[in-house]
C-alpha cells in the first residue's frame, strides 16, 4: 500500500479534514507505518486527485488527515487487457497486478478452457476491492473499466472489432505463433491472454479472422499471471 | 505442467521404459490430460534431456512411457536474479516464475526489511519442489543454481563483485533512481530486487559503492513478484 485510497464520499467534509476509518487500511498503517501526529501520508481519492496529507490525530478507530499538497498521478499504459477468466484463486492477483501496472481497461471473457463454474465465484463480486489494492500499490487513483463477457463468439465478432484499428492493433499471446510479440511500442493496443492450457485452435482462428494478430513469447510457456506482467514489461518501456 | 520432469535415477532402467509414479504428477495428468496407451507425452529429465515419449500403459499408480524422440530445451535468460528473501507465501510463486522465465541463477539475500523469521520458514527446504514446478511449466529441464546469503553486507562486499564486470552489469530496481531500467539488452546481467518496502538508503548506497547501478521502473511501485516478471520482460526480448 503506497497510498491510502479514499472513496469520494469520504472527502465531502467542509472543513478539509478527512477520516480514514476502513479497518483494513487502519490495520495496514498500524502494522507497517506507525503514524504520529504531524507525519505526512500519501492519500488518493478514487477517480480523483492524489495528495500529500498531514496526520492530525491517530486513534484505534480513526486517523484524521488534512491535505497539504497535490501530487501527480502515474500515467496509465494505453492497453486494453482482454483475459480469459482465470481461476478464482488467480483472479485477485491478476486484477491487482494489471491495475498496479496501469492497464487502462480490462475485459474478462469466456473461452473453451475456462471452467463454467468460474463465472459463479463470489470473487467476481469483489473486483472493486482488487482494483483498490492495485491502485493503492501503484499510487494510482483512476480505476480501469472492467467488463465481463460470458460468451466468447459474440465478444470476438461484435465487441472486439470496435477496439481494433490500424493505430490500435490487438495481439493474442499464443505459444505457437510465428511472429514475436512486439516490444517498446509507441501506440495503444489490445492484449489478449488465454486461459491455462491456452485458446483452442478454433478460438485462435476466430480471433485472427476478427482482426487479431497471434504473437509468440518464445518457447517457454508461462502461467497467465506471469505472462501478463511479462508482456506488459516488453510492450511498454 | 507442460512437461513431466523425472529425476535422473528414474531413467536408469536398461530396457528404455520409464515410470511416472509421483502422485502429484499422476494426479495432474489424470485431471488435465487423461492419457491412453499410444498417446505421446512430453517428458524431461532433471538437468538432462527432454523427450517426446509414447505412453505404454496407464494405471492408478503408474504410467509407463518410452522415449521416441529428443526435443529442444528452451534457452535460459543470461541473468542472475538477486532477491531479498520474500515472505514465505510469495516465495513459492516467485521462485516458480523466475525458473519458468528461464533465470540462470538465483541468490536469496537478507535485507533490513526482510523479517528475520522468513529465514526459518520450512518453505526454504522446498525450493527444489518450486524449481520443479517452474521447469515443468516452462518445458525446461535445467535447474538454476540457488544460493542463500543470510547477511547483506558480506554478500554485497565480498560475493556480489565477483558477478559484476563491464560485460555483466548489475541493476538494482529502485523506484527513486534517475536512470531508467534498460530494455532489450544483448548481454548478461545481475538483477537485484529488494523486499516489500524497498531497500533502505544505506543498502542502496552500499550496492552502488560495490558496482551496482540503481535503475527506475517509472513512477508505479510494483509488488516484488510483479516486478520480477515485468523487468525480465523488459530486459530480454
Short mmCIF file of N, CA, C and O in Angstrom, two decimals, chain B residues 105-235:
data_model
loop_
_atom_site.label_atom_id
_atom_site.label_comp_id
_atom_site.label_asym_id
_atom_site.label_seq_id
_atom_site.Cartn_x
_atom_site.Cartn_y
_atom_site.Cartn_z
N UNK B 105 20.44 -18.18 -12.60
CA UNK B 105 20.95 -18.33 -11.24
C UNK B 105 20.13 -17.44 -10.33
O UNK B 105 19.73 -16.33 -10.74
N UNK B 106 19.87 -17.89 -9.11
CA UNK B 106 19.08 -17.13 -8.15
C UNK B 106 19.85 -17.04 -6.83
O UNK B 106 20.34 -18.06 -6.34
N UNK B 107 19.97 -15.84 -6.28
CA UNK B 107 20.50 -15.67 -4.94
C UNK B 107 19.44 -15.02 -4.07
O UNK B 107 18.88 -13.99 -4.45
N UNK B 108 19.13 -15.62 -2.94
CA UNK B 108 18.20 -15.03 -1.98
C UNK B 108 19.02 -14.41 -0.87
O UNK B 108 19.87 -15.08 -0.27
N UNK B 109 18.80 -13.11 -0.62
CA UNK B 109 19.66 -12.41 0.33
C UNK B 109 18.85 -11.76 1.44
O UNK B 109 17.64 -11.55 1.32
N UNK B 110 19.54 -11.44 2.53
CA UNK B 110 18.90 -10.71 3.60
C UNK B 110 18.89 -9.21 3.27
O UNK B 110 19.64 -8.76 2.40
N UNK B 111 18.05 -8.49 3.95
CA UNK B 111 17.99 -7.04 3.80
C UNK B 111 17.25 -6.51 5.03
O UNK B 111 16.54 -7.26 5.72
N UNK B 112 17.41 -5.23 5.32
CA UNK B 112 16.86 -4.66 6.56
C UNK B 112 15.36 -4.94 6.68
O UNK B 112 14.86 -5.22 7.76
N UNK B 113 14.63 -4.85 5.58
CA UNK B 113 13.17 -5.02 5.66
C UNK B 113 12.73 -6.47 5.43
O UNK B 113 11.54 -6.74 5.26
N UNK B 114 13.67 -7.40 5.44
CA UNK B 114 13.30 -8.82 5.43
C UNK B 114 13.14 -9.26 6.88
O UNK B 114 14.10 -9.18 7.66
N UNK B 115 11.95 -9.70 7.25
CA UNK B 115 11.72 -10.18 8.60
C UNK B 115 12.62 -11.39 8.86
O UNK B 115 12.66 -12.33 8.07
N UNK B 116 13.34 -11.35 10.01
CA UNK B 116 14.29 -12.44 10.28
C UNK B 116 13.62 -13.81 10.30
O UNK B 116 14.22 -14.82 9.98
N UNK B 117 12.33 -13.81 10.69
CA UNK B 117 11.62 -15.10 10.76
C UNK B 117 11.49 -15.78 9.40
O UNK B 117 11.31 -16.99 9.32
N UNK B 118 11.59 -14.99 8.32
CA UNK B 118 11.45 -15.60 6.99
C UNK B 118 12.53 -16.66 6.76
O UNK B 118 12.33 -17.60 6.00
N UNK B 119 13.69 -16.48 7.40
CA UNK B 119 14.78 -17.44 7.20
C UNK B 119 14.50 -18.77 7.88
O UNK B 119 15.22 -19.75 7.65
N UNK B 120 13.47 -18.80 8.76
CA UNK B 120 13.14 -20.05 9.46
C UNK B 120 12.04 -20.84 8.73
O UNK B 120 11.68 -21.93 9.15
N UNK B 121 11.46 -20.27 7.67
CA UNK B 121 10.31 -20.93 7.06
C UNK B 121 10.66 -22.29 6.47
O UNK B 121 11.69 -22.44 5.80
N UNK B 122 9.81 -23.28 6.72
CA UNK B 122 10.04 -24.60 6.11
C UNK B 122 10.01 -24.54 4.57
O UNK B 122 10.54 -25.41 3.91
N UNK B 123 9.39 -23.47 4.03
CA UNK B 123 9.34 -23.33 2.57
C UNK B 123 10.74 -23.30 1.96
O UNK B 123 10.93 -23.69 0.81
N UNK B 124 11.72 -22.83 2.74
CA UNK B 124 13.08 -22.77 2.20
C UNK B 124 13.65 -24.18 1.98
O UNK B 124 14.60 -24.34 1.22
N UNK B 125 13.07 -25.17 2.67
CA UNK B 125 13.50 -26.55 2.44
C UNK B 125 12.85 -27.12 1.17
O UNK B 125 13.17 -28.22 0.75
N UNK B 126 11.90 -26.38 0.62
CA UNK B 126 11.13 -26.92 -0.51
C UNK B 126 11.46 -26.21 -1.82
O UNK B 126 10.73 -26.34 -2.81
N UNK B 127 12.55 -25.47 -1.82
CA UNK B 127 12.90 -24.71 -3.03
C UNK B 127 12.98 -25.63 -4.24
O UNK B 127 12.57 -25.27 -5.35
N UNK B 128 13.51 -26.82 -4.00
CA UNK B 128 13.67 -27.76 -5.09
C UNK B 128 12.32 -28.13 -5.74
O UNK B 128 12.22 -28.30 -6.96
N UNK B 129 11.29 -28.23 -4.90
CA UNK B 129 9.95 -28.52 -5.43
C UNK B 129 9.44 -27.36 -6.28
O UNK B 129 8.80 -27.56 -7.32
N UNK B 130 9.70 -26.13 -5.83
CA UNK B 130 9.24 -24.97 -6.59
C UNK B 130 9.97 -24.90 -7.93
O UNK B 130 9.39 -24.52 -8.95
N UNK B 131 11.26 -25.25 -7.88
CA UNK B 131 12.04 -25.28 -9.13
C UNK B 131 11.42 -26.30 -10.10
O UNK B 131 11.25 -26.01 -11.28
N UNK B 132 11.06 -27.45 -9.57
CA UNK B 132 10.44 -28.48 -10.42
C UNK B 132 9.18 -27.94 -11.08
O UNK B 132 8.98 -28.10 -12.29
N UNK B 133 8.32 -27.27 -10.29
CA UNK B 133 7.08 -26.72 -10.85
C UNK B 133 7.38 -25.71 -11.96
O UNK B 133 6.72 -25.68 -12.99
N UNK B 134 8.39 -24.87 -11.72
CA UNK B 134 8.76 -23.87 -12.72
C UNK B 134 9.28 -24.51 -14.00
O UNK B 134 8.94 -24.09 -15.11
N UNK B 135 10.11 -25.54 -13.85
CA UNK B 135 10.65 -26.23 -15.03
C UNK B 135 9.53 -26.94 -15.79
O UNK B 135 9.48 -26.88 -17.02
N UNK B 136 8.62 -27.57 -15.06
CA UNK B 136 7.52 -28.28 -15.72
C UNK B 136 6.60 -27.30 -16.45
O UNK B 136 6.03 -27.62 -17.50
N UNK B 137 6.43 -26.11 -15.89
CA UNK B 137 5.61 -25.09 -16.55
C UNK B 137 6.27 -24.64 -17.86
O UNK B 137 5.62 -24.53 -18.90
N UNK B 138 7.58 -24.40 -17.78
CA UNK B 138 8.29 -23.82 -18.93
C UNK B 138 8.64 -24.85 -20.00
O UNK B 138 8.95 -24.49 -21.13
N UNK B 139 8.63 -26.13 -19.63
CA UNK B 139 9.14 -27.15 -20.55
C UNK B 139 10.66 -27.20 -20.55
O UNK B 139 11.28 -27.61 -21.53
N UNK B 140 11.25 -26.81 -19.45
CA UNK B 140 12.70 -26.75 -19.29
C UNK B 140 13.13 -27.93 -18.40
O UNK B 140 12.32 -28.51 -17.68
N UNK B 141 14.42 -28.27 -18.46
CA UNK B 141 14.91 -29.35 -17.60
C UNK B 141 16.07 -28.91 -16.70
O UNK B 141 16.41 -29.62 -15.76
N UNK B 142 16.67 -27.78 -17.01
CA UNK B 142 17.91 -27.39 -16.32
C UNK B 142 17.59 -26.48 -15.14
O UNK B 142 17.15 -25.34 -15.31
N UNK B 143 17.82 -26.98 -13.93
CA UNK B 143 17.53 -26.21 -12.73
C UNK B 143 18.57 -25.11 -12.55
O UNK B 143 19.76 -25.36 -12.72
N UNK B 144 18.13 -23.89 -12.20
CA UNK B 144 19.10 -22.84 -11.90
C UNK B 144 19.76 -23.14 -10.56
O UNK B 144 19.20 -23.84 -9.72
N UNK B 145 20.95 -22.59 -10.37
CA UNK B 145 21.59 -22.69 -9.07
C UNK B 145 20.94 -21.69 -8.13
O UNK B 145 20.73 -20.54 -8.50
N UNK B 146 20.62 -22.11 -6.92
CA UNK B 146 20.04 -21.20 -5.93
C UNK B 146 20.95 -21.15 -4.70
O UNK B 146 21.31 -22.20 -4.16
N UNK B 147 21.32 -19.95 -4.30
CA UNK B 147 22.16 -19.77 -3.11
C UNK B 147 21.45 -18.87 -2.12
O UNK B 147 20.73 -17.96 -2.52
N UNK B 148 21.67 -19.11 -0.82
CA UNK B 148 21.11 -18.26 0.23
C UNK B 148 22.24 -17.49 0.91
O UNK B 148 23.29 -18.08 1.21
N UNK B 149 22.02 -16.20 1.15
CA UNK B 149 23.01 -15.37 1.84
C UNK B 149 22.30 -14.64 2.97
O UNK B 149 21.57 -13.68 2.72
N UNK B 150 22.54 -15.07 4.20
CA UNK B 150 21.78 -14.52 5.32
C UNK B 150 22.33 -13.22 5.86
O UNK B 150 21.80 -12.67 6.80
N UNK B 151 23.44 -12.74 5.29
CA UNK B 151 23.98 -11.46 5.76
C UNK B 151 24.19 -10.56 4.55
O UNK B 151 24.88 -10.92 3.60
N UNK B 152 23.59 -9.36 4.63
CA UNK B 152 23.57 -8.46 3.48
C UNK B 152 24.97 -7.93 3.14
O UNK B 152 25.41 -8.01 1.99
N UNK B 153 25.65 -7.38 4.15
CA UNK B 153 26.90 -6.66 3.89
C UNK B 153 27.99 -7.58 3.31
O UNK B 153 28.58 -7.25 2.27
N UNK B 154 28.24 -8.73 3.95
CA UNK B 154 29.24 -9.62 3.36
C UNK B 154 28.88 -10.05 1.94
O UNK B 154 29.75 -10.17 1.07
N UNK B 155 27.58 -10.24 1.68
CA UNK B 155 27.20 -10.61 0.32
C UNK B 155 27.55 -9.49 -0.66
O UNK B 155 28.17 -9.73 -1.71
N UNK B 156 27.15 -8.26 -0.30
CA UNK B 156 27.33 -7.16 -1.24
C UNK B 156 28.82 -6.83 -1.42
O UNK B 156 29.27 -6.52 -2.53
N UNK B 157 29.59 -6.93 -0.36
CA UNK B 157 31.00 -6.53 -0.44
C UNK B 157 31.90 -7.64 -1.00
O UNK B 157 32.87 -7.35 -1.71
N UNK B 158 31.60 -8.88 -0.66
CA UNK B 158 32.54 -9.95 -1.00
C UNK B 158 32.06 -10.85 -2.15
O UNK B 158 32.87 -11.34 -2.93
N UNK B 159 30.76 -11.07 -2.22
CA UNK B 159 30.26 -12.03 -3.22
C UNK B 159 29.82 -11.32 -4.50
O UNK B 159 30.24 -11.68 -5.60
N UNK B 160 28.98 -10.31 -4.32
CA UNK B 160 28.39 -9.65 -5.48
C UNK B 160 29.44 -9.15 -6.49
O UNK B 160 29.26 -9.35 -7.71
N UNK B 161 30.54 -8.51 -6.04
CA UNK B 161 31.50 -8.01 -7.03
C UNK B 161 32.06 -9.09 -7.94
O UNK B 161 32.45 -8.80 -9.08
N UNK B 162 32.09 -10.33 -7.49
CA UNK B 162 32.62 -11.40 -8.35
C UNK B 162 31.67 -11.68 -9.51
O UNK B 162 32.04 -12.36 -10.46
N UNK B 163 30.43 -11.18 -9.42
CA UNK B 163 29.46 -11.40 -10.50
C UNK B 163 29.37 -10.21 -11.45
O UNK B 163 28.62 -10.26 -12.42
N UNK B 164 30.08 -9.13 -11.15
CA UNK B 164 29.94 -7.90 -11.93
C UNK B 164 31.17 -7.66 -12.81
O UNK B 164 32.30 -7.83 -12.36
N UNK B 165 30.93 -7.29 -14.05
CA UNK B 165 32.03 -6.88 -14.94
C UNK B 165 31.46 -5.89 -15.94
O UNK B 165 30.25 -5.62 -15.95
N UNK B 166 32.32 -5.32 -16.81
CA UNK B 166 31.84 -4.40 -17.83
C UNK B 166 30.81 -5.09 -18.73
O UNK B 166 29.86 -4.46 -19.20
N UNK B 167 31.04 -6.37 -18.98
CA UNK B 167 30.13 -7.11 -19.86
C UNK B 167 28.90 -7.60 -19.10
O UNK B 167 27.96 -8.09 -19.70
N UNK B 168 28.97 -7.54 -17.79
CA UNK B 168 27.87 -8.08 -16.99
C UNK B 168 27.53 -7.13 -15.85
O UNK B 168 27.91 -7.35 -14.70
N UNK B 169 26.80 -6.06 -16.16
CA UNK B 169 26.45 -5.08 -15.12
C UNK B 169 25.43 -5.65 -14.14
O UNK B 169 24.81 -6.68 -14.40
N UNK B 170 25.27 -4.96 -13.02
CA UNK B 170 24.25 -5.32 -12.03
C UNK B 170 23.29 -4.15 -11.86
O UNK B 170 23.71 -3.03 -11.56
N UNK B 171 22.01 -4.42 -12.08
CA UNK B 171 20.99 -3.38 -11.98
C UNK B 171 20.16 -3.59 -10.71
O UNK B 171 19.65 -4.69 -10.50
N UNK B 172 20.02 -2.54 -9.91
CA UNK B 172 19.13 -2.58 -8.76
C UNK B 172 17.83 -1.89 -9.14
O UNK B 172 17.86 -0.72 -9.52
N UNK B 173 16.72 -2.59 -9.05
CA UNK B 173 15.43 -1.94 -9.29
C UNK B 173 15.14 -1.03 -8.11
O UNK B 173 15.06 -1.51 -6.97
N UNK B 174 15.00 0.26 -8.37
CA UNK B 174 14.88 1.22 -7.27
C UNK B 174 13.95 2.34 -7.71
O UNK B 174 14.24 3.08 -8.65
N UNK B 175 12.78 2.47 -7.05
CA UNK B 175 11.77 3.42 -7.50
C UNK B 175 12.29 4.85 -7.66
O UNK B 175 11.78 5.58 -8.48
N UNK B 176 13.29 5.23 -6.88
CA UNK B 176 13.66 6.65 -6.89
C UNK B 176 14.95 6.93 -7.65
O UNK B 176 15.54 7.98 -7.51
N UNK B 177 15.38 5.98 -8.47
CA UNK B 177 16.58 6.21 -9.28
C UNK B 177 16.27 7.17 -10.42
O UNK B 177 15.11 7.31 -10.83
N UNK B 178 17.30 7.81 -10.93
CA UNK B 178 17.08 8.75 -12.04
C UNK B 178 17.11 8.04 -13.39
O UNK B 178 16.36 8.38 -14.30
N UNK B 179 18.02 7.08 -13.53
CA UNK B 179 18.11 6.36 -14.81
C UNK B 179 16.99 5.33 -14.92
O UNK B 179 16.56 4.73 -13.92
N UNK B 180 16.54 5.10 -16.14
CA UNK B 180 15.52 4.10 -16.40
C UNK B 180 16.16 2.72 -16.58
O UNK B 180 17.19 2.61 -17.23
N UNK B 181 15.52 1.69 -16.04
CA UNK B 181 15.95 0.31 -16.29
C UNK B 181 16.10 0.10 -17.81
O UNK B 181 15.19 0.46 -18.56
N UNK B 182 17.24 -0.43 -18.26
CA UNK B 182 17.41 -0.61 -19.71
C UNK B 182 16.44 -1.65 -20.28
O UNK B 182 15.75 -2.34 -19.51
N UNK B 183 16.36 -1.71 -21.60
CA UNK B 183 15.47 -2.70 -22.23
C UNK B 183 16.15 -3.34 -23.43
O UNK B 183 17.07 -2.76 -24.01
N UNK B 184 15.70 -4.53 -23.75
CA UNK B 184 16.22 -5.27 -24.91
C UNK B 184 17.75 -5.31 -24.90
O UNK B 184 18.37 -4.98 -25.91
N UNK B 185 18.33 -5.70 -23.80
CA UNK B 185 19.79 -5.75 -23.71
C UNK B 185 20.29 -7.01 -24.41
O UNK B 185 19.56 -7.99 -24.56
N UNK B 186 21.54 -6.93 -24.83
CA UNK B 186 22.12 -8.04 -25.61
C UNK B 186 23.25 -8.71 -24.82
O UNK B 186 24.11 -9.35 -25.40
N UNK B 187 23.28 -8.49 -23.52
CA UNK B 187 24.38 -9.04 -22.72
C UNK B 187 23.79 -9.62 -21.43
O UNK B 187 22.61 -9.40 -21.12
N UNK B 188 24.62 -10.31 -20.67
CA UNK B 188 24.11 -10.83 -19.40
C UNK B 188 24.15 -9.75 -18.33
O UNK B 188 24.78 -8.70 -18.50
N UNK B 189 23.45 -9.98 -17.23
CA UNK B 189 23.44 -9.01 -16.14
C UNK B 189 23.00 -9.69 -14.85
O UNK B 189 22.51 -10.82 -14.87
N UNK B 190 23.22 -8.98 -13.75
CA UNK B 190 22.58 -9.34 -12.49
C UNK B 190 21.43 -8.36 -12.27
O UNK B 190 21.55 -7.18 -12.59
N UNK B 191 20.33 -8.87 -11.76
CA UNK B 191 19.17 -8.02 -11.47
C UNK B 191 18.86 -8.17 -9.99
O UNK B 191 18.64 -9.28 -9.51
N UNK B 192 18.86 -7.04 -9.28
CA UNK B 192 18.68 -7.07 -7.83
C UNK B 192 17.35 -6.43 -7.48
O UNK B 192 17.08 -5.29 -7.87
N UNK B 193 16.49 -7.19 -6.81
CA UNK B 193 15.15 -6.71 -6.46
C UNK B 193 15.00 -6.76 -4.94
O UNK B 193 15.23 -7.80 -4.32
N UNK B 194 14.64 -5.64 -4.35
CA UNK B 194 14.55 -5.50 -2.90
C UNK B 194 13.30 -6.12 -2.31
O UNK B 194 12.49 -6.72 -3.01
N UNK B 195 13.13 -5.98 -0.99
CA UNK B 195 11.95 -6.53 -0.31
C UNK B 195 10.75 -5.61 -0.48
O UNK B 195 10.89 -4.49 -1.00
N UNK B 196 9.57 -6.06 -0.04
CA UNK B 196 8.42 -5.16 0.05
C UNK B 196 8.84 -3.99 0.93
O UNK B 196 9.41 -4.19 2.00
N UNK B 197 8.59 -2.79 0.49
CA UNK B 197 9.05 -1.61 1.22
C UNK B 197 10.39 -1.10 0.72
O UNK B 197 10.78 0.00 1.05
N UNK B 198 11.08 -1.93 -0.05
CA UNK B 198 12.31 -1.48 -0.69
C UNK B 198 13.56 -1.62 0.16
O UNK B 198 13.49 -1.89 1.36
N UNK B 199 14.71 -1.49 -0.48
CA UNK B 199 15.97 -1.39 0.25
C UNK B 199 15.99 -0.07 1.01
O UNK B 199 15.42 0.93 0.55
N UNK B 200 16.67 -0.02 2.15
CA UNK B 200 16.85 1.26 2.85
C UNK B 200 18.00 2.00 2.17
O UNK B 200 18.81 1.39 1.46
N UNK B 201 18.07 3.33 2.37
CA UNK B 201 19.10 4.12 1.67
C UNK B 201 20.52 3.59 1.90
O UNK B 201 21.33 3.55 0.96
N UNK B 202 20.83 3.14 3.12
CA UNK B 202 22.16 2.58 3.39
C UNK B 202 22.45 1.41 2.45
O UNK B 202 23.56 1.26 1.93
N UNK B 203 21.45 0.59 2.24
CA UNK B 203 21.64 -0.59 1.39
C UNK B 203 21.84 -0.20 -0.08
O UNK B 203 22.70 -0.76 -0.77
N UNK B 204 21.02 0.76 -0.53
CA UNK B 204 21.17 1.21 -1.91
C UNK B 204 22.58 1.80 -2.11
O UNK B 204 23.25 1.52 -3.11
N UNK B 205 23.03 2.59 -1.12
CA UNK B 205 24.37 3.18 -1.21
C UNK B 205 25.44 2.09 -1.26
O UNK B 205 26.38 2.16 -2.06
N UNK B 206 25.31 1.09 -0.40
CA UNK B 206 26.32 0.03 -0.36
C UNK B 206 26.33 -0.74 -1.68
O UNK B 206 27.40 -1.11 -2.20
N UNK B 207 25.14 -0.97 -2.24
CA UNK B 207 25.07 -1.66 -3.54
C UNK B 207 25.77 -0.83 -4.62
O UNK B 207 26.55 -1.35 -5.42
N UNK B 208 25.50 0.47 -4.61
CA UNK B 208 26.12 1.35 -5.61
C UNK B 208 27.64 1.37 -5.44
O UNK B 208 28.39 1.31 -6.42
N UNK B 209 28.09 1.47 -4.20
CA UNK B 209 29.54 1.50 -3.93
C UNK B 209 30.22 0.24 -4.42
O UNK B 209 31.42 0.24 -4.72
N UNK B 210 29.46 -0.84 -4.48
CA UNK B 210 30.05 -2.11 -4.89
C UNK B 210 29.72 -2.47 -6.33
O UNK B 210 29.70 -3.64 -6.71
N UNK B 211 29.44 -1.43 -7.12
CA UNK B 211 29.39 -1.65 -8.57
C UNK B 211 28.01 -1.77 -9.18
O UNK B 211 27.90 -2.03 -10.38
N UNK B 212 26.94 -1.61 -8.38
CA UNK B 212 25.58 -1.75 -8.94
C UNK B 212 25.06 -0.41 -9.45
O UNK B 212 25.44 0.65 -8.97
N UNK B 213 24.17 -0.47 -10.41
CA UNK B 213 23.52 0.72 -10.95
C UNK B 213 22.05 0.72 -10.54
O UNK B 213 21.34 -0.24 -10.85
N UNK B 214 21.60 1.78 -9.87
CA UNK B 214 20.19 1.88 -9.48
C UNK B 214 19.38 2.33 -10.68
O UNK B 214 19.73 3.29 -11.36
N UNK B 215 18.31 1.62 -10.96
CA UNK B 215 17.50 1.87 -12.15
C UNK B 215 16.03 1.96 -11.78
O UNK B 215 15.51 1.09 -11.09
N UNK B 216 15.38 2.97 -12.31
CA UNK B 216 13.96 3.18 -12.00
C UNK B 216 13.06 2.39 -12.96
O UNK B 216 13.42 2.10 -14.10
N UNK B 217 11.86 2.07 -12.47
CA UNK B 217 10.84 1.41 -13.30
C UNK B 217 9.67 2.33 -13.57
O UNK B 217 8.55 1.88 -13.79
N UNK B 218 9.91 3.64 -13.52
CA UNK B 218 8.79 4.56 -13.68
C UNK B 218 8.17 4.83 -12.33
O UNK B 218 8.68 4.40 -11.29
N UNK B 219 7.06 5.56 -12.31
CA UNK B 219 6.55 6.00 -11.02
C UNK B 219 5.42 5.15 -10.45
O UNK B 219 4.65 5.59 -9.61
N UNK B 220 5.32 3.91 -10.89
CA UNK B 220 4.42 2.96 -10.25
C UNK B 220 5.26 2.03 -9.38
O UNK B 220 6.31 1.56 -9.80
N UNK B 221 4.78 1.76 -8.18
CA UNK B 221 5.53 0.88 -7.30
C UNK B 221 4.92 -0.52 -7.38
O UNK B 221 3.72 -0.69 -7.15
N UNK B 222 5.73 -1.50 -7.77
CA UNK B 222 5.23 -2.84 -8.05
C UNK B 222 5.49 -3.78 -6.87
O UNK B 222 6.47 -3.62 -6.14
N UNK B 223 4.64 -4.78 -6.72
CA UNK B 223 4.95 -5.87 -5.78
C UNK B 223 6.17 -6.60 -6.32
O UNK B 223 6.41 -6.64 -7.54
N UNK B 224 6.93 -7.24 -5.40
CA UNK B 224 8.15 -7.92 -5.82
C UNK B 224 7.89 -8.91 -6.95
O UNK B 224 8.60 -8.94 -7.95
N UNK B 225 6.87 -9.74 -6.78
CA UNK B 225 6.66 -10.79 -7.77
C UNK B 225 6.24 -10.22 -9.13
O UNK B 225 6.60 -10.76 -10.17
N UNK B 226 5.48 -9.14 -9.10
CA UNK B 226 5.11 -8.48 -10.36
C UNK B 226 6.35 -7.88 -11.01
O UNK B 226 6.54 -7.96 -12.22
N UNK B 227 7.19 -7.26 -10.16
CA UNK B 227 8.39 -6.59 -10.66
C UNK B 227 9.31 -7.57 -11.38
O UNK B 227 9.85 -7.25 -12.45
N UNK B 228 9.49 -8.75 -10.83
CA UNK B 228 10.45 -9.69 -11.42
C UNK B 228 10.06 -10.05 -12.86
O UNK B 228 10.86 -9.91 -13.78
N UNK B 229 8.82 -10.47 -13.07
CA UNK B 229 8.45 -10.87 -14.44
C UNK B 229 8.37 -9.64 -15.36
O UNK B 229 8.69 -9.72 -16.54
N UNK B 230 7.97 -8.51 -14.79
CA UNK B 230 7.88 -7.28 -15.58
C UNK B 230 9.26 -6.84 -16.07
O UNK B 230 9.46 -6.55 -17.25
N UNK B 231 10.24 -6.83 -15.18
CA UNK B 231 11.59 -6.38 -15.56
C UNK B 231 12.23 -7.37 -16.54
O UNK B 231 12.89 -6.97 -17.50
N UNK B 232 12.02 -8.67 -16.30
CA UNK B 232 12.61 -9.65 -17.21
C UNK B 232 12.02 -9.50 -18.62
O UNK B 232 12.72 -9.67 -19.62
N UNK B 233 10.72 -9.17 -18.69
CA UNK B 233 10.09 -8.95 -19.99
C UNK B 233 10.68 -7.74 -20.70
O UNK B 233 10.74 -7.70 -21.94
N UNK B 234 11.11 -6.78 -19.93
CA UNK B 234 11.67 -5.55 -20.47
C UNK B 234 13.14 -5.73 -20.87
O UNK B 234 13.57 -5.24 -21.92
N UNK B 235 13.88 -6.45 -20.04
CA UNK B 235 15.33 -6.60 -20.28
C UNK B 235 15.62 -7.48 -21.50
O UNK B 235 16.52 -7.17 -22.29
#
